[in-house]
CSV table of C-alpha atoms in Angstrom, one decimal:
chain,number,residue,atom,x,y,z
C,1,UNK,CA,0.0,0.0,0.0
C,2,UNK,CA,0.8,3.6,-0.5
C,3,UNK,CA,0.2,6.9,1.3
C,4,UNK,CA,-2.3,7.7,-1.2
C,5,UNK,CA,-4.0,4.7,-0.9
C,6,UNK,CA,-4.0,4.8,3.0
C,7,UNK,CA,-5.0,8.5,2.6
C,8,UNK,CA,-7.9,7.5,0.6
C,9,UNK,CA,-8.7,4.7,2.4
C,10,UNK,CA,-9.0,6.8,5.9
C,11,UNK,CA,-11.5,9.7,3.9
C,12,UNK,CA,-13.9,6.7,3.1
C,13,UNK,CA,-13.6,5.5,6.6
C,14,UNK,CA,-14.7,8.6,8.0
C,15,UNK,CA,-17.8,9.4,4.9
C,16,UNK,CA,-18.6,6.0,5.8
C,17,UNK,CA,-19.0,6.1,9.4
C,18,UNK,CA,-20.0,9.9,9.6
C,19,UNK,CA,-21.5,9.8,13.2
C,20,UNK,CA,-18.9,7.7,14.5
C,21,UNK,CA,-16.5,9.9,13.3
C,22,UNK,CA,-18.6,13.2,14.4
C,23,UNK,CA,-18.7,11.5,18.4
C,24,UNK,CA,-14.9,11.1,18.0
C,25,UNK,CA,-14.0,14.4,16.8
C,26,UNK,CA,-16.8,15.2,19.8
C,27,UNK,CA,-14.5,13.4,22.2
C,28,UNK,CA,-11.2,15.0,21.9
C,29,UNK,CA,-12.4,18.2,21.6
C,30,UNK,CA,-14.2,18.3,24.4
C,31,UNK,CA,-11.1,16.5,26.0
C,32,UNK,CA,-8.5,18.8,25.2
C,33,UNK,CA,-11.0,21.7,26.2
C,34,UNK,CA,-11.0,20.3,29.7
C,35,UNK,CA,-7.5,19.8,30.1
C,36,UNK,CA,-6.9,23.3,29.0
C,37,UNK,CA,-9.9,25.1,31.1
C,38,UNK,CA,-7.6,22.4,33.8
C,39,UNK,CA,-4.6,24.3,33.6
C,40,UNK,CA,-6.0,27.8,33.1
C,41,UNK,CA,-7.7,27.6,36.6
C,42,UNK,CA,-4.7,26.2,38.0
C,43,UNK,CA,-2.6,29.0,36.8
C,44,UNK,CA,-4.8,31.6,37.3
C,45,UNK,CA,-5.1,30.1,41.2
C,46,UNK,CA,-1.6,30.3,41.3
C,47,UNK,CA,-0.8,33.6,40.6
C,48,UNK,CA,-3.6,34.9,42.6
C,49,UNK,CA,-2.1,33.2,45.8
C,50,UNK,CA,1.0,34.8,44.8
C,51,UNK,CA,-0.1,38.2,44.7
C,52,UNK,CA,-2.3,37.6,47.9
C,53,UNK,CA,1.1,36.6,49.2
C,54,UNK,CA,3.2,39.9,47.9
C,55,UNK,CA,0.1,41.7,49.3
C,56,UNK,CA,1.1,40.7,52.8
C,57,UNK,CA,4.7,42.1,52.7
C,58,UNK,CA,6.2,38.7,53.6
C,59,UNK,CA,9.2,39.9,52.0
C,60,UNK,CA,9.5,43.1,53.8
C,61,UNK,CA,10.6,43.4,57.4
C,62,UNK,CA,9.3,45.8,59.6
C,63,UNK,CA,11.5,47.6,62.8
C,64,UNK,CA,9.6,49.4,65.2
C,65,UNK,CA,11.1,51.0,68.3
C,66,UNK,CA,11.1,50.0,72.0
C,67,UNK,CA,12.1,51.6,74.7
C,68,UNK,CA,13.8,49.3,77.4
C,69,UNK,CA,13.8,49.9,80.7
C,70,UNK,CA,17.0,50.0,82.8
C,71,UNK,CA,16.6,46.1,83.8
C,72,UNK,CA,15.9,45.4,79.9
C,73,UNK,CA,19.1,47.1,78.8
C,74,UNK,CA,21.3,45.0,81.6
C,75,UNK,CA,20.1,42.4,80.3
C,76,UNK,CA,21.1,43.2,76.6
């Protein structure tokens, strides 16, 4: 056999077997819909908790003053 052959062979396949082949084609794209909606949501989740994270300051560190008594400051 031949590509052309094989090629032509597949076409009548598919005119042959319409619905078939209309519930397939039905099948992966709904499938590889899913698995992209899949990963958009988990992307989008993850850089929201990141900039819910940034939000907080955690990487920023805050100094406030204290005044120390006299026993405080032996002690240091």
């Amino acid at each position: 056999m031949q590509y052309g052959e094989n090629i032509r062979l597949a076409l009548q396949g598919l005119v042959d077997h319409k619905f078939r082949s209309f519930l397939t084609m039905l099948g992966i794209i709904f499938g590889v819909a899913s698995v992209i909606t899949m990963l958009s949501i988990g992307e989008g989740a993850k850089r929201e908790a990141i900039a819910k994270y940034q939000d907080l300051g955690v990487n920023n560190i805050i100094i406030r003053e204290k005044t120390l008594s006299d026993e405080e400051l032996e002690e240091v």
